[in-house]
């Protein structure tokens, strides 16, 4: 039975292939083996990428031989463990999503991933593809979304401090470098006696993401964190301001969540996805708004890529799917579905995106603002293999000072020791 | 000595002799085979990795000898983690035992709806540790937590739950106690139920009060069970992970390693720094620590059980 069925299937498939070749004119040119053999592609994502069943159906409609199975992990941590347990071995999906946070580790194994077609490179913002390009010049990730940062602020608290409240006026007010941001903060604190920003850690992250090579030398991979003057300057600058201007609420702590609604601080660095965090945690609060400005230019926080493991069964077909999914047209649909902000040049100019507003943020034209914020990003900070332990230790060093367990100097020294011990 | 005609052993007899000698080992072997595969092999494998600079993804590494051990032992963090582990262990085990015995004694009384009360104490154990941690981190928030709000309400200073090492240990121990007290209570209750009621009747006739009965009859009879409970909670306490990991949003043990425990440090090295060789070395150190503490416990157990035996 089985044999006859297979015998029957081959001529049918061949006939279908031949027919489709005729029908589509000459699409077979770039297809190596039989592109119409029925296959199943697995796609693994986490949280919400906006890849709804309807969106995936669009693909299968134009590729009738492809069946897509979409697996969604609840958290990126789950996906991360799975990814590194199976990469280079078996068991990964044909298309695997990764988060920019694990990119340093992924790049270590970039030879285990199928590179993105060089022709596609211009699809994304330069820094988005630069971050996922390995030493040999291979781009290994199809950029999905990014997290361009603006400044979120409480207009009611600004009004109480005698500062402008309108988002354009606030953008003008905050226009400048970090020193200027802290000067405005000093004014706010002097007028109200209340903290200006949420935490030293979150603010430091905004600064360090503008330093091209903060902790490691991109060429040699050598750790330069402790001797890098830029890092020390950022550290000192943030802690000096934090003394009077920080609410000392470390991000994501329950206290911080409450701080979002009870007015503990007036501003916060704000990537697109943070909007949902704010409106979700501070439901009844009126006054949150977002300004089209970021100290010292542009900044990016977060974002994801799709990767195609090299040893998958249908690498070619998987690449085709990843290509399609990260096409600006699809990314805009994903944005409408889940708010994932496009990393594609054309996506940023899309009408749907530019027209998007957020009711919670006083009807701010968030699409337009964030799109401009994305274009303002010029630096792709180099994150080598020791980036995360070093940065994690730095966040702790800042917290120690904010908690007043140590002074800035002792804390810096302990951080230096920890970084030296990392090797 | 007269030589009797040698008894002839038939095959059947030999088989039954083998049966007698070998079968018990065969019956018990599945456990040991399984342990060999899923227990001993990983332990040995970890030992091998701990001597290497190991790349988990590519599954290979270079041999570097005792460097990983030297590194771990040379880290101030390791010693802080060791201190924290013991501190949290003591803060959770001691009150837990006292409470468990107390609760078990109460549940041993003639209550209405016994089963309801007895199952009730097990309820916290059923709650997932992550959920427990979520609830308690709202209680122990530094600024807007329930406990501190209450303290400030009655005019006291708020406690820096996430800054002060000892305060954080107390908070974590509270979570552990919440979860495990009921579990231990039920084990102790079972042991209490096994104490012959005649003892109490005799004691009552002799004029001993409730307290006297508790200290003279209940506690001594509980000794072997208490020791079992102490040992299991020692092992659990030394490997404590869930609660400290969930204690703050980063799960890395606090800005100054205030509540970093050995298991958490192990996890951070493995999955944070991606250094599995080093993590394996730490795993072995933890294994040795548990062995040492276990051995000490065993010695104490032996001594105590012997005196217990003498009394009977």
XYZ file of C-alpha atoms in Angstrom:
735
model
C 0.000 0.000 0.000
C 2.632 2.400 1.118
C 4.767 1.721 -1.898
C 1.989 2.241 -4.363
C 0.982 5.413 -2.661
C 4.486 6.753 -2.944
C 4.774 5.625 -6.516
C 1.622 7.492 -7.263
C 2.717 10.586 -5.404
C 5.932 11.145 -7.301
C 4.430 11.565 -10.768
C 1.695 13.721 -9.325
C 4.181 15.988 -7.624
C 6.207 16.130 -10.796
C 3.159 17.004 -12.800
C 2.185 19.716 -10.344
C 5.702 21.052 -10.438
C 5.766 21.091 -14.190
C 2.367 22.721 -14.352
C 3.288 25.397 -11.876
C 6.486 26.073 -13.764
C 4.452 26.690 -16.845
C 1.876 28.727 -14.984
C 4.264 30.973 -13.165
C 6.343 31.553 -16.208
C 9.880 30.964 -15.076
C 10.060 31.016 -11.317
C 12.105 27.853 -11.168
C 15.318 29.684 -11.946
C 16.389 30.304 -8.392
C 14.911 27.159 -6.909
C 17.476 24.399 -6.485
C 15.590 21.196 -5.757
C 11.891 20.623 -6.156
C 10.375 23.740 -4.552
C 6.864 22.400 -4.617
C 7.296 19.254 -2.609
C 4.996 19.452 0.388
C 6.896 20.484 3.493
C 6.180 21.572 7.015
C 7.984 24.597 8.395
C 8.135 25.238 12.118
C 8.379 28.770 13.439
C 9.306 29.361 17.074
C 8.683 32.750 18.677
C 8.063 34.044 22.186
C 5.800 36.611 23.806
C 3.896 38.122 20.885
C 5.494 38.776 17.530
C 2.165 39.564 15.914
C 2.304 36.488 13.687
C -1.349 35.594 13.822
C -2.874 32.577 12.116
C -4.395 34.898 9.539
C -0.996 36.323 8.671
C 0.568 32.899 8.314
C -2.347 31.791 6.194
C -1.492 34.490 3.703
C 1.835 32.780 3.200
C 0.426 29.296 2.850
C -2.116 30.638 0.363
C 0.685 31.680 -1.963
C 2.770 28.599 -1.080
C 0.235 25.767 -1.090
C 2.897 23.136 -0.532
C 3.987 24.684 2.772
C 2.396 23.951 6.085
C 3.420 26.248 8.929
C 3.471 25.191 12.566
C 3.866 28.132 14.902
C 5.164 27.479 18.425
C 5.029 30.329 20.885
C 7.008 30.254 24.113
C 5.512 32.266 26.927
C 8.717 34.097 27.827
C 11.935 34.871 26.048
C 13.866 33.183 28.853
C 12.194 29.889 28.059
C 13.013 30.336 24.401
C 16.585 31.288 25.241
C 17.318 28.135 27.210
C 15.761 26.001 24.530
C 17.742 27.753 21.832
C 21.145 27.214 23.364
C 20.431 23.664 24.407
C 19.624 22.669 20.855
C 21.566 24.915 18.511
C 24.058 22.920 16.462
C 22.275 19.742 17.519
C 18.710 18.908 16.548
C 15.301 19.992 17.701
C 15.216 23.662 16.825
C 12.447 25.035 14.647
C 13.154 25.901 11.006
C 12.757 29.562 11.854
C 13.788 30.533 15.377
C 13.217 33.943 16.890
C 15.950 35.444 19.062
C 16.018 38.548 21.198
C 18.656 41.227 20.827
C 19.655 40.547 24.433
C 21.058 37.142 23.574
C 22.693 38.295 20.388
C 26.231 38.293 21.852
C 25.946 34.588 22.616
C 24.249 33.818 19.324
C 27.053 35.540 17.441
C 29.503 33.172 19.088
C 27.760 30.385 17.193
C 26.979 32.305 14.022
C 28.571 29.544 11.948
C 25.690 27.275 12.963
C 23.131 29.577 11.344
C 22.269 30.061 7.696
C 23.222 33.574 6.573
C 20.651 36.011 5.231
C 20.789 36.630 1.500
C 23.163 39.551 0.920
C 20.594 41.164 -1.371
C 18.284 41.707 1.578
C 20.768 43.610 3.731
C 19.446 47.021 2.761
C 15.987 46.160 3.959
C 16.824 47.054 7.554
C 18.181 50.052 9.372
C 21.972 49.935 9.149
C 22.572 49.453 12.830
C 19.921 46.757 13.044
C 21.707 44.527 10.546
C 25.158 45.612 11.705
C 24.452 44.167 15.146
C 23.676 40.754 13.655
C 26.588 40.631 11.234
C 29.407 38.332 12.266
C 33.167 38.599 11.811
C 33.000 37.046 8.346
C 30.481 39.631 7.217
C 27.521 37.247 7.279
C 24.204 38.658 8.405
C 22.598 35.879 10.459
C 19.348 37.448 11.634
C 16.261 38.760 9.842
C 15.415 41.856 11.860
C 11.840 41.988 13.109
C 11.254 44.838 15.531
C 13.257 47.467 17.398
C 12.803 49.617 20.465
C 13.516 53.247 19.534
C 13.474 55.404 22.627
C 11.770 58.698 23.340
C 11.138 60.319 26.691
C 7.906 59.562 28.522
C 6.819 62.208 30.972
C 3.969 63.121 33.272
C 2.478 66.340 31.937
C 0.510 66.941 35.153
C 3.705 66.799 37.212
C 5.495 69.006 34.692
C 2.690 71.538 35.038
C 3.025 71.486 38.814
C 6.737 72.251 38.425
C 6.086 75.115 36.097
C 7.553 73.303 33.100
C 5.892 73.134 29.670
C 3.405 70.301 29.273
C 2.763 70.163 25.552
C 4.750 67.322 23.939
C 6.361 69.508 21.325
C 7.402 72.075 23.890
C 8.769 69.299 26.105
C 10.750 67.937 23.172
C 12.235 71.376 22.690
C 12.900 71.708 26.412
C 14.790 68.412 26.597
C 16.625 68.855 23.315
C 20.334 68.484 24.008
C 22.805 66.161 25.677
C 22.601 64.290 28.958
C 23.953 67.209 30.950
C 21.043 69.232 29.684
C 18.573 66.504 30.604
C 19.912 66.518 34.154
C 19.797 70.322 34.244
C 16.096 70.207 33.463
C 15.843 67.529 36.110
C 17.506 69.790 38.649
C 14.969 72.495 37.834
C 12.096 70.066 38.313
C 13.496 68.762 41.577
C 14.112 72.283 42.864
C 10.537 73.296 42.044
C 8.760 70.251 43.460
C 11.208 68.521 45.801
C 10.379 65.287 44.016
C 12.548 62.934 41.912
C 12.807 63.526 38.167
C 13.618 60.066 36.770
C 12.986 56.496 37.932
C 16.410 54.994 38.532
C 20.123 55.380 37.944
C 20.205 51.970 36.267
C 17.584 52.716 33.621
C 19.103 56.089 32.828
C 22.633 54.685 32.640
C 21.378 52.102 30.165
C 20.238 54.924 27.909
C 23.717 56.462 27.977
C 25.723 53.290 27.579
C 23.659 52.271 24.571
C 25.059 55.317 22.805
C 28.671 54.285 23.350
C 29.970 52.368 20.378
C 32.310 50.073 22.283
C 31.668 50.419 25.981
C 32.974 47.235 27.538
C 34.897 45.297 24.922
C 37.153 46.028 22.003
C 35.197 45.015 18.879
C 38.372 43.853 17.137
C 40.174 41.864 19.786
C 37.285 41.142 22.137
C 39.487 42.349 24.973
C 37.688 43.766 28.010
C 38.207 47.517 28.191
C 35.282 48.322 30.492
C 37.247 49.347 33.541
C 39.600 51.665 31.692
C 37.089 53.154 29.275
C 36.750 56.842 30.122
C 33.304 56.995 28.527
C 31.996 54.382 30.926
C 33.444 56.127 33.959
C 32.012 59.454 32.801
C 28.582 57.909 32.324
C 28.789 56.300 35.748
C 29.795 59.514 37.496
C 27.305 61.630 35.611
C 24.343 59.414 36.390
C 25.223 58.988 40.029
C 25.776 62.704 40.522
C 22.315 63.414 39.156
C 20.776 60.423 40.880
C 21.601 61.815 44.326
C 18.806 64.338 44.086
C 16.886 63.441 40.943
C 16.389 59.693 41.052
C 13.433 57.995 42.683
C 15.809 55.065 43.382
C 13.212 52.603 42.164
C 15.001 49.856 40.299
C 13.206 48.993 37.095
C 10.646 46.170 37.116
C 10.531 45.982 40.914
C 7.052 46.083 42.475
C 7.930 49.484 43.911
C 8.770 50.770 40.445
C 5.479 49.480 39.055
C 3.668 51.413 41.751
C 5.870 54.405 41.051
C 4.501 54.499 37.512
C 1.104 55.373 38.859
C 1.766 57.290 42.052
C 3.915 60.022 40.579
C 7.205 59.007 42.224
C 9.027 60.285 39.153
C 8.193 62.531 36.242
C 10.199 61.179 33.301
C 11.481 57.897 32.008
C 13.427 56.744 28.979
C 10.835 55.114 26.860
C 11.199 52.559 24.033
C 8.032 51.836 22.076
C 7.180 48.670 23.972
C 7.412 50.555 27.252
C 4.216 52.384 26.365
C 2.276 49.199 26.977
C 4.079 48.643 30.272
C 3.152 52.119 31.480
C -0.458 52.075 30.358
C -0.863 48.569 31.773
C 0.553 49.374 35.197
C -0.779 52.881 35.651
C -4.305 52.357 34.371
C -6.218 55.178 35.950
C -3.447 57.739 35.639
C -3.919 60.678 33.319
C -0.940 62.717 32.289
C 1.552 60.261 30.822
C 2.756 61.529 27.458
C 5.684 60.906 25.155
C 8.026 63.513 23.682
C 9.845 63.195 20.383
C 13.276 63.646 21.927
C 16.086 61.634 23.421
C 19.107 63.030 25.220
C 22.183 63.060 23.011
C 20.413 61.869 19.871
C 18.832 58.480 19.439
C 18.758 55.311 21.459
C 17.470 51.799 20.996
C 16.381 49.356 23.660
C 15.415 45.842 22.673
C 14.126 44.172 19.536
C 14.289 40.766 17.928
C 15.470 38.771 14.924
C 14.483 35.601 13.137
C 17.255 33.081 12.542
C 17.454 29.954 10.426
C 19.530 27.114 11.903
C 21.901 25.764 9.272
C 21.255 22.108 9.994
C 17.480 22.351 9.555
C 15.682 20.103 7.092
C 14.312 22.846 4.849
C 16.794 25.641 5.125
C 15.956 27.212 1.765
C 12.239 27.214 2.378
C 12.770 28.487 5.915
C 14.860 31.370 4.616
C 12.130 32.212 2.168
C 9.578 32.292 4.967
C 11.793 34.417 7.227
C 12.350 36.760 4.316
C 8.603 37.062 3.801
C 7.821 37.514 7.488
C 10.286 40.374 7.856
C 9.216 42.067 4.668
C 7.999 45.616 5.496
C 4.443 44.758 4.413
C 4.220 41.864 6.860
C 6.019 43.747 9.614
C 3.409 46.494 9.441
C 0.698 43.865 9.847
C 2.595 42.486 12.832
C 2.775 46.020 14.218
C -0.991 46.352 13.920
C -1.403 42.960 15.585
C 1.007 43.302 18.471
C 2.670 46.709 18.376
C 6.083 45.376 17.362
C 7.867 48.414 15.945
C 9.366 47.797 12.477
C 13.120 47.711 11.909
C 12.732 47.925 8.122
C 13.539 51.161 6.296
C 10.331 50.999 4.296
C 8.327 49.958 7.328
C 9.259 53.158 9.105
C 7.737 55.218 6.307
C 4.532 53.208 6.174
C 1.270 55.106 6.412
C -0.353 52.729 8.888
C 2.609 53.150 11.183
C 2.840 56.908 10.843
C -0.860 57.248 11.501
C -0.816 55.197 14.698
C -1.799 57.090 17.837
C -2.074 56.065 21.469
C -5.148 57.091 23.357
C -3.619 56.567 26.771
C -0.760 58.930 25.988
C -3.076 61.840 25.283
C -3.524 60.634 21.686
C 0.174 61.023 20.953
C 1.119 60.143 17.364
C 3.359 57.352 18.646
C 3.980 55.859 15.222
C 5.352 59.084 13.857
C 7.339 59.941 16.981
C 8.979 56.539 17.334
C 9.656 56.344 13.632
C 11.621 59.576 13.915
C 13.325 58.308 17.051
C 14.389 55.197 15.146
C 15.974 57.276 12.425
C 17.871 59.271 15.052
C 19.699 56.135 16.197
C 23.173 56.193 14.741
C 25.177 53.890 16.968
C 24.982 50.110 17.138
C 26.723 49.489 20.458
C 29.130 46.571 20.251
C 28.096 43.807 22.607
C 30.677 41.083 22.891
C 30.570 37.851 24.778
C 31.186 39.415 28.180
C 28.736 42.277 27.688
C 26.004 40.879 29.873
C 27.947 39.867 32.961
C 29.775 43.207 32.842
C 26.621 45.238 32.368
C 24.797 43.237 35.012
C 27.598 43.933 37.489
C 27.427 47.615 36.517
C 23.697 47.763 37.179
C 24.370 46.284 40.605
C 27.134 48.799 41.237
C 24.682 51.619 40.489
C 22.042 50.021 42.695
C 24.479 49.739 45.602
C 25.012 53.475 45.486
C 21.302 54.166 45.147
C 20.584 51.892 48.088
C 23.319 53.696 50.027
C 25.091 50.469 50.924
C 28.248 51.885 49.338
C 29.544 55.203 48.101
C 30.191 55.701 44.412
C 33.922 55.095 44.692
C 33.760 51.844 46.677
C 31.070 50.549 44.396
C 33.130 51.348 41.298
C 36.086 49.557 42.818
C 34.036 46.465 43.560
C 32.721 46.531 39.994
C 36.288 46.746 38.667
C 37.264 43.709 40.749
C 34.254 41.778 39.516
C 34.962 42.583 35.896
C 38.597 41.595 36.280
C 37.525 38.290 37.797
C 35.144 37.533 34.941
C 37.715 36.119 32.574
C 33.077 -37.134 61.643
C 31.142 -39.511 59.521
C 30.763 -38.621 55.972
C 27.157 -38.707 55.057
C 26.174 -39.519 51.545
C 26.502 -36.223 49.761
C 23.111 -34.845 49.072
C 22.577 -34.461 45.412
C 21.643 -31.062 44.286
C 19.366 -31.146 41.325
C 19.204 -28.250 38.945
C 15.926 -27.236 40.472
C 17.462 -27.002 43.886
C 20.384 -25.008 42.572
C 18.002 -22.691 40.816
C 16.034 -22.106 43.959
C 19.257 -21.434 45.840
C 20.204 -18.854 43.221
C 16.714 -17.560 43.410
C 17.119 -17.042 47.127
C 20.465 -15.353 46.777
C 20.053 -13.336 43.608
C 16.403 -12.423 43.332
C 16.393 -9.720 45.982
C 19.218 -8.018 44.164
C 17.379 -8.300 40.876
C 14.222 -6.907 42.388
C 16.030 -3.921 43.763
C 18.241 -3.422 40.731
C 15.889 -1.259 38.634
C 16.321 1.592 41.056
C 20.090 1.332 41.017
C 20.259 0.949 37.264
C 18.063 3.982 36.866
C 20.133 5.862 39.409
C 23.263 4.863 37.514
C 21.880 6.331 34.323
C 20.103 9.456 35.519
C 21.972 10.073 38.769
C 25.508 8.817 38.755
C 26.268 9.515 35.135
C 25.421 13.229 35.326
C 27.423 13.505 38.536
C 30.457 11.946 36.886
C 29.939 13.954 33.715
C 29.744 17.137 35.755
C 32.983 16.172 37.428
C 34.684 15.825 34.046
C 33.318 19.147 32.812
C 34.415 20.856 36.002
C 38.038 20.299 34.977
C 37.478 21.882 31.592
C 36.848 25.157 29.898
C 33.587 23.864 28.519
C 31.552 25.053 25.528
C 28.044 23.815 26.179
C 26.750 24.413 22.665
C 29.507 22.741 20.716
C 29.845 20.106 23.424
C 33.595 20.242 23.727
C 36.210 21.888 25.867
C 39.845 22.075 26.815
C 41.302 20.412 29.881
C 42.487 22.939 32.444
C 42.652 20.926 35.676
C 41.755 22.496 38.993
C 41.616 26.088 37.707
C 37.839 26.270 37.883
C 37.840 25.158 41.515
C 40.596 27.602 42.361
C 38.628 30.375 40.688
C 35.396 29.607 42.509
C 37.079 29.299 45.891
C 38.938 32.549 45.256
C 35.729 34.500 44.635
C 34.484 36.584 47.557
C 31.017 35.968 46.151
C 31.327 32.246 46.825
C 31.923 32.808 50.518
C 29.143 35.366 50.735
C 26.856 32.867 49.025
C 27.909 30.184 51.504
C 27.181 32.521 54.406
C 23.784 33.447 52.943
C 22.882 29.826 52.325
C 23.553 28.847 55.923
C 21.899 31.945 57.285
C 18.718 31.371 55.278
C 18.843 27.683 56.109
C 18.989 28.325 59.859
C 16.392 31.084 59.722
C 14.012 28.788 57.907
C 14.670 25.395 59.465
C 14.661 26.282 63.147
C 11.390 28.219 63.363
C 9.889 25.790 60.903
C 10.591 22.811 63.173
C 9.259 24.571 66.247
C 6.090 25.629 64.454
C 5.608 22.251 62.830
C 5.792 20.413 66.144
C 3.466 22.924 67.729
C 0.928 22.696 64.899
C 1.147 18.911 64.817
C 0.467 18.786 68.536
C -2.609 20.955 68.031
C -3.848 18.833 65.142
C -3.333 15.726 67.232
C -6.063 16.885 69.606
C -9.639 15.814 69.344
C -10.848 18.320 66.790
C -14.044 18.616 64.856
C -13.528 18.214 61.083
C -10.044 16.804 61.602
C -9.328 16.114 57.956
C -10.259 19.651 57.003
C -7.748 21.179 59.404
C -5.082 18.642 58.576
C -5.351 19.198 54.857
C -5.558 22.923 55.484
C -1.997 23.121 56.742
C -0.809 21.525 53.528
C -2.423 24.193 51.359
C 0.553 26.591 51.253
C 2.672 23.695 50.038
C 0.416 23.302 47.027
C 0.891 26.918 45.960
C 3.622 27.172 43.339
C 6.854 28.704 44.685
C 6.712 31.351 41.997
C 3.260 32.430 43.115
C 4.452 32.494 46.716
C 7.363 34.686 45.710
C 5.039 37.058 43.856
C 2.760 37.434 46.843
C 5.628 37.948 49.241
C 7.479 40.435 47.089
C 4.430 42.639 47.379
C 4.586 42.209 51.133
C 8.290 42.952 51.300
C 8.499 45.908 48.925
C 11.009 48.440 50.267
C 8.997 51.518 49.546
C 5.366 50.615 49.017
C 5.294 47.077 50.427
C 2.522 46.032 52.792
C 4.799 45.313 55.738
C 6.643 48.606 55.518
C 3.439 50.554 55.032
C 2.117 48.939 58.182
C 5.333 49.649 60.082
C 5.250 53.277 59.026
C 1.585 53.397 59.931
C 2.419 52.696 63.560
C 5.328 55.115 63.500
C 8.236 52.700 63.008
C 11.121 52.879 60.552
C 10.627 50.914 57.326
C 12.884 47.869 56.956
C 15.189 47.838 53.909
C 14.149 44.362 52.771
C 16.263 44.379 49.631
C 19.277 46.282 50.921
C 20.085 44.752 54.260
C 21.390 41.204 53.979
C 19.836 39.967 57.214
C 16.454 41.510 56.429
C 16.455 39.846 53.017
C 17.292 36.491 54.639
C 14.358 36.867 56.985
C 12.035 37.700 54.107
C 13.205 34.691 52.091
C 13.059 32.407 55.128
C 9.480 33.545 55.644
C 8.586 32.347 52.154
C 10.286 29.016 52.779
C 8.537 28.594 56.111
C 5.191 29.466 54.608
C 5.584 26.682 52.103
C 7.184 23.912 54.118
C 5.817 24.174 57.648
C 2.578 22.426 56.752
C 4.403 19.641 54.967
C 6.584 18.924 57.980
C 3.591 19.236 60.271
C 1.854 16.382 58.516
C 4.881 14.113 58.773
C 5.221 14.882 62.476
C 1.492 14.425 62.956
C 1.709 10.962 61.437
C 4.469 10.132 63.897
C 2.419 11.490 66.786
C -0.528 9.364 65.815
C 1.686 6.315 66.089
C 2.429 6.974 69.762
C 0.372 4.498 71.788
C -2.474 6.289 73.539
C -1.893 4.144 76.643
C 1.122 6.276 77.471
C -1.038 9.334 77.732
C -3.690 7.534 79.720
C -1.092 6.272 82.145
C 0.393 9.745 82.391
C -3.014 11.252 83.058
C -3.616 8.698 85.798
C -0.239 9.643 87.253
C -1.400 13.211 87.295
C 0.796 14.655 84.517
C -0.556 17.757 82.840
C -0.752 18.481 79.107
C 2.633 20.196 79.005
C 4.340 17.541 81.024
C 2.876 14.907 78.695
C 4.063 16.788 75.658
C 7.635 17.091 76.860
C 7.883 13.679 78.530
C 6.046 11.535 75.995
C 5.396 13.269 72.669
C 8.757 14.875 72.025
C 10.944 11.878 72.924
C 8.814 9.584 70.776
C 9.082 11.994 67.889
C 12.859 11.970 67.874
C 13.536 9.667 64.890
C 10.933 11.483 62.801
C 12.294 14.837 63.833
C 15.724 13.768 62.691
C 14.357 12.681 59.338
C 12.607 15.996 58.915
C 15.749 17.867 59.930
C 17.844 16.003 57.359
C 15.426 16.513 54.491
C 15.135 20.190 55.289
C 18.928 20.431 55.501
C 19.288 19.133 51.991
C 16.495 21.362 50.744
C 17.847 24.345 52.646
C 21.355 24.023 51.257
C 20.016 23.838 47.731
C 17.570 26.709 48.107
C 16.963 28.382 44.771
C 13.372 29.312 43.893
C 12.743 31.822 46.629
C 15.961 33.853 46.340
C 15.719 33.739 42.558
C 12.211 35.160 42.659
C 12.960 37.650 45.415
C 13.654 40.514 43.039
C 13.034 41.191 39.381
C 16.532 40.257 38.212
C 16.969 37.033 40.139
C 20.700 37.446 40.563
C 20.906 37.748 44.325
C 20.884 41.452 45.046
C 23.143 44.387 44.275
C 25.708 43.366 46.853
C 24.934 39.626 46.800
C 22.756 40.118 49.856
C 20.704 37.002 49.184
C 22.896 35.166 46.712
C 22.818 31.466 47.594
C 25.106 28.738 46.322
C 22.511 27.344 43.911
C 21.694 30.793 42.625
C 25.383 31.563 42.120
C 25.699 28.281 40.273
C 22.811 29.218 38.011
C 24.210 32.690 37.364
C 27.591 31.323 36.354
C 26.055 28.675 34.114
C 23.210 30.489 32.461
C 24.295 34.075 33.002
C 27.996 33.949 32.229
C 27.623 30.866 30.084
C 30.544 29.231 31.830
C 29.528 25.643 32.344
C 32.953 24.399 33.388
C 32.983 26.804 36.276
C 29.355 26.070 37.114
C 30.182 22.355 37.193
C 33.032 22.990 39.617
C 30.658 24.912 41.851
C 28.099 22.123 41.571
C 30.680 19.683 42.848
C 31.614 21.967 45.709
C 27.948 22.188 46.655
C 27.699 18.408 46.432
C 30.654 18.055 48.811
C 29.171 20.588 51.218
C 25.892 18.680 51.288
C 27.816 15.448 51.855
C 29.736 16.908 54.788
C 26.633 18.356 56.394
C 24.815 15.103 55.685
C 27.580 13.125 57.396
C 27.444 15.383 60.434
C 23.697 14.901 60.542
C 24.087 11.150 60.289
C 26.461 11.077 63.238
C 24.040 13.115 65.308
C 21.201 10.890 64.196
C 23.029 7.739 65.243
C 23.846 9.133 68.636
C 20.290 10.278 69.234
C 18.607 7.149 67.960
C 20.807 4.992 70.185
C 19.737 6.869 73.300
C 16.203 6.543 72.060
C 16.641 2.789 71.781
C 18.050 2.576 75.309
C 14.995 4.200 76.732
C 12.653 1.607 75.368
